[in-house]
Short mmCIF file of C-alpha atoms in Angstrom, two decimals:
data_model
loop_
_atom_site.label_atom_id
_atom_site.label_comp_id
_atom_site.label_asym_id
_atom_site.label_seq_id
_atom_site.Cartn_x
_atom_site.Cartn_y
_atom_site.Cartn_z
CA UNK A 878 13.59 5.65 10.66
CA UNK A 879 10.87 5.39 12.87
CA UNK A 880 7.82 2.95 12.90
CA UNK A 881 4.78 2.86 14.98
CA UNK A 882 2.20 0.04 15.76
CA UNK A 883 -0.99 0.73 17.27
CA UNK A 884 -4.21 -0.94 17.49
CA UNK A 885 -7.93 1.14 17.63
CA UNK A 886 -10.78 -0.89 16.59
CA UNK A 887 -12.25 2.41 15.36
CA UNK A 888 -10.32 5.87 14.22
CA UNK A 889 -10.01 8.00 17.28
CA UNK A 890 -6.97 9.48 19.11
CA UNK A 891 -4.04 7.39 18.17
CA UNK A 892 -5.07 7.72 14.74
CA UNK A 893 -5.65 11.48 15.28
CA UNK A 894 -2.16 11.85 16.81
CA UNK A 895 -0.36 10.03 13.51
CA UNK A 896 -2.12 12.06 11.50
CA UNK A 897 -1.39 15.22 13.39
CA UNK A 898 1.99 14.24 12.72
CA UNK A 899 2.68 13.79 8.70
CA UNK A 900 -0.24 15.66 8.06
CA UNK A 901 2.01 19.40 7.77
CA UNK A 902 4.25 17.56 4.80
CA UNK A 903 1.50 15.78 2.81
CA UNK A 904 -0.19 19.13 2.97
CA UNK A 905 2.03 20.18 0.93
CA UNK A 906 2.29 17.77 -1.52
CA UNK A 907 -1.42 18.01 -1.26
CA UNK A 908 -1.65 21.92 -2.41
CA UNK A 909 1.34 21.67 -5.18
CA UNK A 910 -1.17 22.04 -8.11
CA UNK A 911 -3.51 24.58 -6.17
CA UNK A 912 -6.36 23.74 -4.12
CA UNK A 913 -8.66 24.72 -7.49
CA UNK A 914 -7.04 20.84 -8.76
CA UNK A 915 -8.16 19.27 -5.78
CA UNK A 916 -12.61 18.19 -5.27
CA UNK A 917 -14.64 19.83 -2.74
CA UNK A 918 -15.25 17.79 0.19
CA UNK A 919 -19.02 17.11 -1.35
CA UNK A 920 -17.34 15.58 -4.43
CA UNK A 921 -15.17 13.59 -2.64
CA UNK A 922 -17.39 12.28 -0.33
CA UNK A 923 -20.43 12.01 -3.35
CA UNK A 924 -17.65 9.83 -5.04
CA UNK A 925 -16.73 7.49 -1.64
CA UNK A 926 -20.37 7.18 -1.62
CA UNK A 927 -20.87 6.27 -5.23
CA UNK A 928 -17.90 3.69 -5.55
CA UNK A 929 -17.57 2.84 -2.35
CA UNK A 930 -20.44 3.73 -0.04
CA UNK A 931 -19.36 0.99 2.52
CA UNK A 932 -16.40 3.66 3.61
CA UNK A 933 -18.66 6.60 3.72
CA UNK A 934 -19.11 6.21 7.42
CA UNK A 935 -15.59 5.84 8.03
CA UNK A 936 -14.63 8.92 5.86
CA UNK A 937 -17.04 10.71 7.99
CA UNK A 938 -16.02 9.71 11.26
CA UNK A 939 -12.03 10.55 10.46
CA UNK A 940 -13.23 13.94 8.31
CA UNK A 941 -14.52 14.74 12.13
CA UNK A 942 -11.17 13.46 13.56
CA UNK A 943 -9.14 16.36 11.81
CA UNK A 944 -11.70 19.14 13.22
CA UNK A 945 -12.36 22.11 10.94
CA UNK A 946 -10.13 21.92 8.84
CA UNK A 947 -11.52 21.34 4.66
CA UNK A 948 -8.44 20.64 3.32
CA UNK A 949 -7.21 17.90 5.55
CA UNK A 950 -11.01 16.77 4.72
CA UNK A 951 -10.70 16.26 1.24
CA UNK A 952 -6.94 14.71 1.58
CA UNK A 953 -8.41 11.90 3.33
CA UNK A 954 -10.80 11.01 0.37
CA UNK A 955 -7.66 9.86 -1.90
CA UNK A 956 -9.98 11.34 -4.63
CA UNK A 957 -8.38 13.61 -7.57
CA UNK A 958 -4.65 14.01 -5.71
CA UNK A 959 -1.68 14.66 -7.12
CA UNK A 960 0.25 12.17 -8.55
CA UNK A 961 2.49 9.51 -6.63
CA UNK A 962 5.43 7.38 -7.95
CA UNK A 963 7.13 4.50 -6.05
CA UNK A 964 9.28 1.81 -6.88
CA UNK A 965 8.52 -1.62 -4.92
CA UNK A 966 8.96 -5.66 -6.14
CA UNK A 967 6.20 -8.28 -4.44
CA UNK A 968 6.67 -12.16 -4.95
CA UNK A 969 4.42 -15.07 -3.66
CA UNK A 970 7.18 -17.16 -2.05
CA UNK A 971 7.67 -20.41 -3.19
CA UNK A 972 6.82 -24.11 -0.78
CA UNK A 973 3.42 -25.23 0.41
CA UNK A 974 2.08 -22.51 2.45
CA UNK A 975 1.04 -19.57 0.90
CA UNK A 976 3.27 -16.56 2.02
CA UNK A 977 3.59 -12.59 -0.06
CA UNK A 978 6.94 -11.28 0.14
CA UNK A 979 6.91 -7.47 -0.61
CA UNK A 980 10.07 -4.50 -0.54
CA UNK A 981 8.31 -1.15 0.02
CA UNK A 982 10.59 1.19 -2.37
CA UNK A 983 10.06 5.14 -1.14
CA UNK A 984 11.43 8.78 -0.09
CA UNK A 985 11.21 7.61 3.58
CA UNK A 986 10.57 11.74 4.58
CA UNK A 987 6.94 10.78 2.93
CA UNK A 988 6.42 7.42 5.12
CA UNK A 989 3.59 7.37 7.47
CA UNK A 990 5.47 4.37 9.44
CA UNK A 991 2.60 3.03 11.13
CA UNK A 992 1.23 -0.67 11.48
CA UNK A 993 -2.69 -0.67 12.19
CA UNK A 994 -4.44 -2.89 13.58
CA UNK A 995 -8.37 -2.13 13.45
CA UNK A 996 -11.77 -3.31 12.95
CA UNK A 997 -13.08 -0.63 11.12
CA UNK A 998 -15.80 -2.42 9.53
CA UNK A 999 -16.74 -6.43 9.84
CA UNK A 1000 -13.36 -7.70 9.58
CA UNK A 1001 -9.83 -7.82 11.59
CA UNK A 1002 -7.00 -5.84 9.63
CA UNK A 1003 -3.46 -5.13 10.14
CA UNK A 1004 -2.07 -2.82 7.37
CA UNK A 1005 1.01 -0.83 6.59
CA UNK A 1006 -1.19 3.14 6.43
CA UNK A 1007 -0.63 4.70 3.39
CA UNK A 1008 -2.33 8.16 3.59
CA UNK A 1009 -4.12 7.37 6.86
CA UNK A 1010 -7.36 5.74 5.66
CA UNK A 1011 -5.22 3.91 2.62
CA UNK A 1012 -2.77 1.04 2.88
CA UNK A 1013 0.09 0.03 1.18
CA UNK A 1014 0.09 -3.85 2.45
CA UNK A 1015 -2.10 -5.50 4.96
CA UNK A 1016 -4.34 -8.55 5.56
CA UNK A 1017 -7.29 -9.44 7.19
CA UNK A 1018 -8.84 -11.93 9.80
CA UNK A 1019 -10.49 -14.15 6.39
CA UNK A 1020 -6.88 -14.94 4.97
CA UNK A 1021 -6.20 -12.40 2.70
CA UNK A 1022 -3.67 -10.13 1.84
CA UNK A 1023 -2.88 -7.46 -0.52
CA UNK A 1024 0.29 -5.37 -1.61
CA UNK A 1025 0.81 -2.38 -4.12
CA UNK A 1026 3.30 -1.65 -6.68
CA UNK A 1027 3.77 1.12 -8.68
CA UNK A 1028 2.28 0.31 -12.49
CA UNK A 1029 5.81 1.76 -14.59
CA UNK A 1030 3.76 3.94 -16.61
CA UNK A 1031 2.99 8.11 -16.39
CA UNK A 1032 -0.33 8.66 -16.51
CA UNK A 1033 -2.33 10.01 -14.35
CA UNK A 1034 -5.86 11.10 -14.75
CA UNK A 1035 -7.74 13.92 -13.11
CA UNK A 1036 -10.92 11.58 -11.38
CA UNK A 1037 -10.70 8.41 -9.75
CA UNK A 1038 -8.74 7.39 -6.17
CA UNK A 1039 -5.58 6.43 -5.19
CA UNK A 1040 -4.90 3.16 -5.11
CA UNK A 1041 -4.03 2.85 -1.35
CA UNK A 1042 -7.45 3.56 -0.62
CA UNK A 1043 -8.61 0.53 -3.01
CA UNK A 1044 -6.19 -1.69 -0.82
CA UNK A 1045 -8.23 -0.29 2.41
CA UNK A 1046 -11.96 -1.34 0.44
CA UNK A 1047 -10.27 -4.82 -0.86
CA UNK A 1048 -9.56 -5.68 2.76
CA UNK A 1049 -12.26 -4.32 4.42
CA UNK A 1050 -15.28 -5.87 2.09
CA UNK A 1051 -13.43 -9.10 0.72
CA UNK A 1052 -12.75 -12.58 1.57
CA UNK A 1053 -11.15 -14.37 -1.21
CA UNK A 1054 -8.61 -13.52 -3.85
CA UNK A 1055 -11.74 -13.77 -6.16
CA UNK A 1056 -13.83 -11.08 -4.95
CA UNK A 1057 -10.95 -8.89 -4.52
CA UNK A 1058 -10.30 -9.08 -7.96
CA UNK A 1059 -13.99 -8.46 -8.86
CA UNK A 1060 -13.90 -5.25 -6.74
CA UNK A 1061 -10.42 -3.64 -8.15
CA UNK A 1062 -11.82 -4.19 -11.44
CA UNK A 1063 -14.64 -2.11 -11.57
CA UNK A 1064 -12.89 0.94 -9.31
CA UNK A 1065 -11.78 3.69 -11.33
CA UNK A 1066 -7.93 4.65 -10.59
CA UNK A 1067 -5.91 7.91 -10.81
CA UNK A 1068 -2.61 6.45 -11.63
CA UNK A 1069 -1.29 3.25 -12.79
CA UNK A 1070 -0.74 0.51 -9.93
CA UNK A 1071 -0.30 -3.20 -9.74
CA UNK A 1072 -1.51 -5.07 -6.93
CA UNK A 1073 -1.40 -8.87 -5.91
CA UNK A 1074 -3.99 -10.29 -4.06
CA UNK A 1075 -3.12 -13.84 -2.35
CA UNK A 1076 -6.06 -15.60 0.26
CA UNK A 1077 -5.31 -18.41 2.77
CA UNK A 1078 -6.25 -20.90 -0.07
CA UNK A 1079 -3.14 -19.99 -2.10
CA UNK A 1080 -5.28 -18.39 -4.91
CA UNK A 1081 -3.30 -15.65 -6.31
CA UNK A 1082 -3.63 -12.72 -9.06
CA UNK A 1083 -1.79 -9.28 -10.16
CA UNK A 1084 -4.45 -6.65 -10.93
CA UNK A 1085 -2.63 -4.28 -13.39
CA UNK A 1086 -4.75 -0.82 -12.57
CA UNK A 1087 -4.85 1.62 -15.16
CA UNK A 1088 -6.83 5.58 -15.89
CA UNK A 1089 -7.03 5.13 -19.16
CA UNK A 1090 -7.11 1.45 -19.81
CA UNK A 1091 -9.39 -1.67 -18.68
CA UNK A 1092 -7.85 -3.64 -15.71
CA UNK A 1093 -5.49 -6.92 -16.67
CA UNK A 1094 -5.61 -9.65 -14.39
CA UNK A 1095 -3.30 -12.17 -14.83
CA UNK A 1096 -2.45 -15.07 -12.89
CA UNK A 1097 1.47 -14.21 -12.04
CA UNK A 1098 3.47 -15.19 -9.03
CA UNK A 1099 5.64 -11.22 -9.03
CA UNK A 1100 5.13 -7.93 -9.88
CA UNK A 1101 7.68 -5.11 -9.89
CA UNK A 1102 7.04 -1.77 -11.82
CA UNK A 1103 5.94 -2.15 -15.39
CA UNK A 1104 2.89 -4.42 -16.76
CA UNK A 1105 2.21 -5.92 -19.58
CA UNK A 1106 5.46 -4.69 -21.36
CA UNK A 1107 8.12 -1.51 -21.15
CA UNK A 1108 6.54 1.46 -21.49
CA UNK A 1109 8.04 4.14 -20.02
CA UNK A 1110 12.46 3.07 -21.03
CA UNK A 1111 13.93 5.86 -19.01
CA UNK A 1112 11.95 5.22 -15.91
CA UNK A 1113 12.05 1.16 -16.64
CA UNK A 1114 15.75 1.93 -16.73
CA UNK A 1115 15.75 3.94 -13.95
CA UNK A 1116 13.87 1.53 -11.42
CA UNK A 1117 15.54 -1.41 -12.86
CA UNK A 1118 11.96 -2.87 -12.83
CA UNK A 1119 12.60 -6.00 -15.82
CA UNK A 1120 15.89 -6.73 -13.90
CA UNK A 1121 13.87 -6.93 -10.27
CA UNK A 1122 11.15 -9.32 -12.25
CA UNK A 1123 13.68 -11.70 -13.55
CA UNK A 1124 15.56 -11.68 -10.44
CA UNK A 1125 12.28 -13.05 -8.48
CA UNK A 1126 11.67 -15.16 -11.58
CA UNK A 1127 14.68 -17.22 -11.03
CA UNK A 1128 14.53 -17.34 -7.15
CA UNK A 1129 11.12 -19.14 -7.53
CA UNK A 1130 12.46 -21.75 -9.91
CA UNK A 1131 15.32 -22.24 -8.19
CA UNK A 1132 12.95 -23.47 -5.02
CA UNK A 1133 14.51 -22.25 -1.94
CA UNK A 1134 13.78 -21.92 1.44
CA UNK A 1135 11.37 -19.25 3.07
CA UNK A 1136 14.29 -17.22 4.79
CA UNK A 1137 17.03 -17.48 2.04
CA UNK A 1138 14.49 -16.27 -0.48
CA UNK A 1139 13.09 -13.23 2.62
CA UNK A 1140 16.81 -12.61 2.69
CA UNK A 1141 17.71 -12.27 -1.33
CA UNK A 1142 14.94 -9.11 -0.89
CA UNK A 1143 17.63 -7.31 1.08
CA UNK A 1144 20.36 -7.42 -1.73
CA UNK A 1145 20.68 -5.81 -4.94
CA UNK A 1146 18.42 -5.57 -7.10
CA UNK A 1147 15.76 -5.81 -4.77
CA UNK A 1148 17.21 -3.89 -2.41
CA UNK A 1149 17.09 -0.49 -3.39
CA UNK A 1150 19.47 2.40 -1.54
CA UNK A 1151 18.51 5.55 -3.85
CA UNK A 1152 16.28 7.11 -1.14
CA UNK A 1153 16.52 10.82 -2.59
CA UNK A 1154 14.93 9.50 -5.61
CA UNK A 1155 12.20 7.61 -4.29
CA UNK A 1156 13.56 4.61 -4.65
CA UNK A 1157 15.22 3.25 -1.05
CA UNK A 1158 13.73 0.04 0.33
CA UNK A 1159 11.95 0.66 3.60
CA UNK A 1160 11.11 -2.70 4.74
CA UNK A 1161 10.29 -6.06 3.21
CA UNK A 1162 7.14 -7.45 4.69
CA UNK A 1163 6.35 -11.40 5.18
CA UNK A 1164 2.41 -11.42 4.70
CA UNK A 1165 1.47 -15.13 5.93
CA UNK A 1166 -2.64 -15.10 5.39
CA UNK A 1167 -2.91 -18.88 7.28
CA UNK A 1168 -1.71 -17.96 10.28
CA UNK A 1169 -2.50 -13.99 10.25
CA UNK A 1170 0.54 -12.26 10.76
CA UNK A 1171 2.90 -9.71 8.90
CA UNK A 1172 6.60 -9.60 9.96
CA UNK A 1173 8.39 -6.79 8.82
CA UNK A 1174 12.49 -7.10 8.02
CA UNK A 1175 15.37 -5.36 7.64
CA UNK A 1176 18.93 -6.19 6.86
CA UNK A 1177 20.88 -7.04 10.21
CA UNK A 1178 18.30 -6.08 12.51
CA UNK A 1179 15.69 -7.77 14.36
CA UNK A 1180 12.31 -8.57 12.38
CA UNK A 1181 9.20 -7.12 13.91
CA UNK A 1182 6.44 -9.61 14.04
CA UNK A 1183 2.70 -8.48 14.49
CA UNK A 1184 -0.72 -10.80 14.53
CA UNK A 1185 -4.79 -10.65 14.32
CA UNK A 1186 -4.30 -12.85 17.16
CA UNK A 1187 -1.52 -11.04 19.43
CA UNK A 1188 -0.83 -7.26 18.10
CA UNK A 1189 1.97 -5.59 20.30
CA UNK A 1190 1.67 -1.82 20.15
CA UNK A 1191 4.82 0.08 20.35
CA UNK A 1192 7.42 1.93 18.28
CA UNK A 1193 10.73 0.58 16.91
CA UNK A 1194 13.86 2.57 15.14
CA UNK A 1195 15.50 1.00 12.29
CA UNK A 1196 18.02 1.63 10.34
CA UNK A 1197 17.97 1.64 6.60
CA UNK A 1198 20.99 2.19 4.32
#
């Protein structure tokens, strides 16, 4: 597997050329219900607008990016998509400093594989793209980082966004665990999602998104792939999700060190192999919001470090098993 880093304080060619290149496979996961499921480009942007007018200029400026082409224009608004399911565990480490621990569970033929480093709006972010205007993972230059999970339940609801683009808002508008949690709440979601928020102040919180229900917040140190409870048993089964939860559970209690507990995320259960399915671990990222960096691991091979402070573009091939 391939990953890519680069850094473009505003959309323009790089991101035009990683685009260009897993645009031609989410097309088609795009167009899989018909383009008559999917919102005009004036209802997706009217929607941006209404929820989140702050990215209006930036949907505009990368709906010019992809040329003349309407249906790449309406992918990029995450609005009314087809459905997405993941697999994923995220932990706030345990020890003084605050630091998120995240594996990234997915069909690795539908990874972007790019690390971006931008100032899109006000503030400095480096995020894993998800979509190419979404994230999956990321902070920015106040201290605070985000990470998504997928919620454990199927439902999926024919307005609202996907969550990666809610990721994008959180860390392009907020500061503070607190007003990230504010915003998520009061977003309207296609599918359910969990995300934890954690700021350089150690204030931490699992948002558990939902279509058809009112946002939970609760105040939760992991999150794998079910909520409140098990709701879905043959998926819960399936992703192993209670197991995964308990598993981080006991690693907190048990207190240890930064890199033993980094390193219990590349064994079983955490570490996931069923790619086919959806459900292969493609990295595990360190999110460290003090000091503003992400470093991304894998099992035997070098970590790759990136910083707000001292981004390295470049490309790196891992391998995953």
């Amino acid at each position: 597997m391939r990953m890519f880093a680069i850094s473009e304080q505003k959309p323009a060619e790089k991101w035009r050329q990683r685009f260009s290149a897993s645009w031609p496979r989410y097309r088609d996961w795009y167009l899989r219900e018909g383009l008559e499921a999917r919102p005009t480009r004036d209802e997706a942007r009217t929607a941006i607008g209404r929820h989140m007018p702050e990215l209006l200029p930036l949907y505009d400026k990368v709906c010019s990016l992809v040329g003349d082409d309407p249906i790449a224009q309406r992918a990029l608004s995450l609005y009314r998509t087809p459905p997405v399911i993941s697999g994923c565990s995220v932990a706030l480490a345990p020890g003084d400093e605050p630091v998120l621990v995240r594996n990234y569970d997915f069909n690795p033929d539908f990874f972007e594989g790019t690390v971006v480093y931008s100032r899109w709006l006000e503030r400095q972010v480096i995020a894993t793209s998800e979509a190419w205007i979404g994230c999956l993972d990321g902070l920015n230059g106040a201290g605070l980082a985000v990470a998504l999970t997928f919620g454990g339940r199927i439902v999926h609801a024919e307005e609202g966004f996907q969550t990666p683009l809610l990721l994008r808002y959180v860390l392009e508008t907020c500061d503070t665990t607190e007003q990230a949690v504010v915003r998520l709440q009061r977003l309207p979601v296609q599918m359910a999602n969990n995300v934890m928020v954690l700021d350089r102040n150690g204030d931490y919180a699992v948002v558990y998104l939902s279509p058809d229900r009112q946002a939970v917040v609760r105040k939760t140190p992991v999150t794998t792939n079910h909520q409140l409870s098990l709701e879905w048993p043959d998926g819960n089964a399936w992703s192993e999700t209670a197991e995964r939860s308990e598993c981080l559970l006991r690693l907190r209690a048990a207190g240890p060190e930064l890199q033993t507990f980094i390193e219990a995320f590349h064994r079983k259960p955490l570490y996931r192999t069923a790619y086919d399915e959806g459900l292969g671990t493609l990295y595990t990222a360190v999110i460290r919001p003090v000091s503003g960096t992400i470093e991304y691991h894998w099992p035997r091979q070098p970590l790759w470090k990136q910083s707000l402070d001292a981004f390295s573009e470049g490309a790196r091939e891992v391998t995953i098993d």
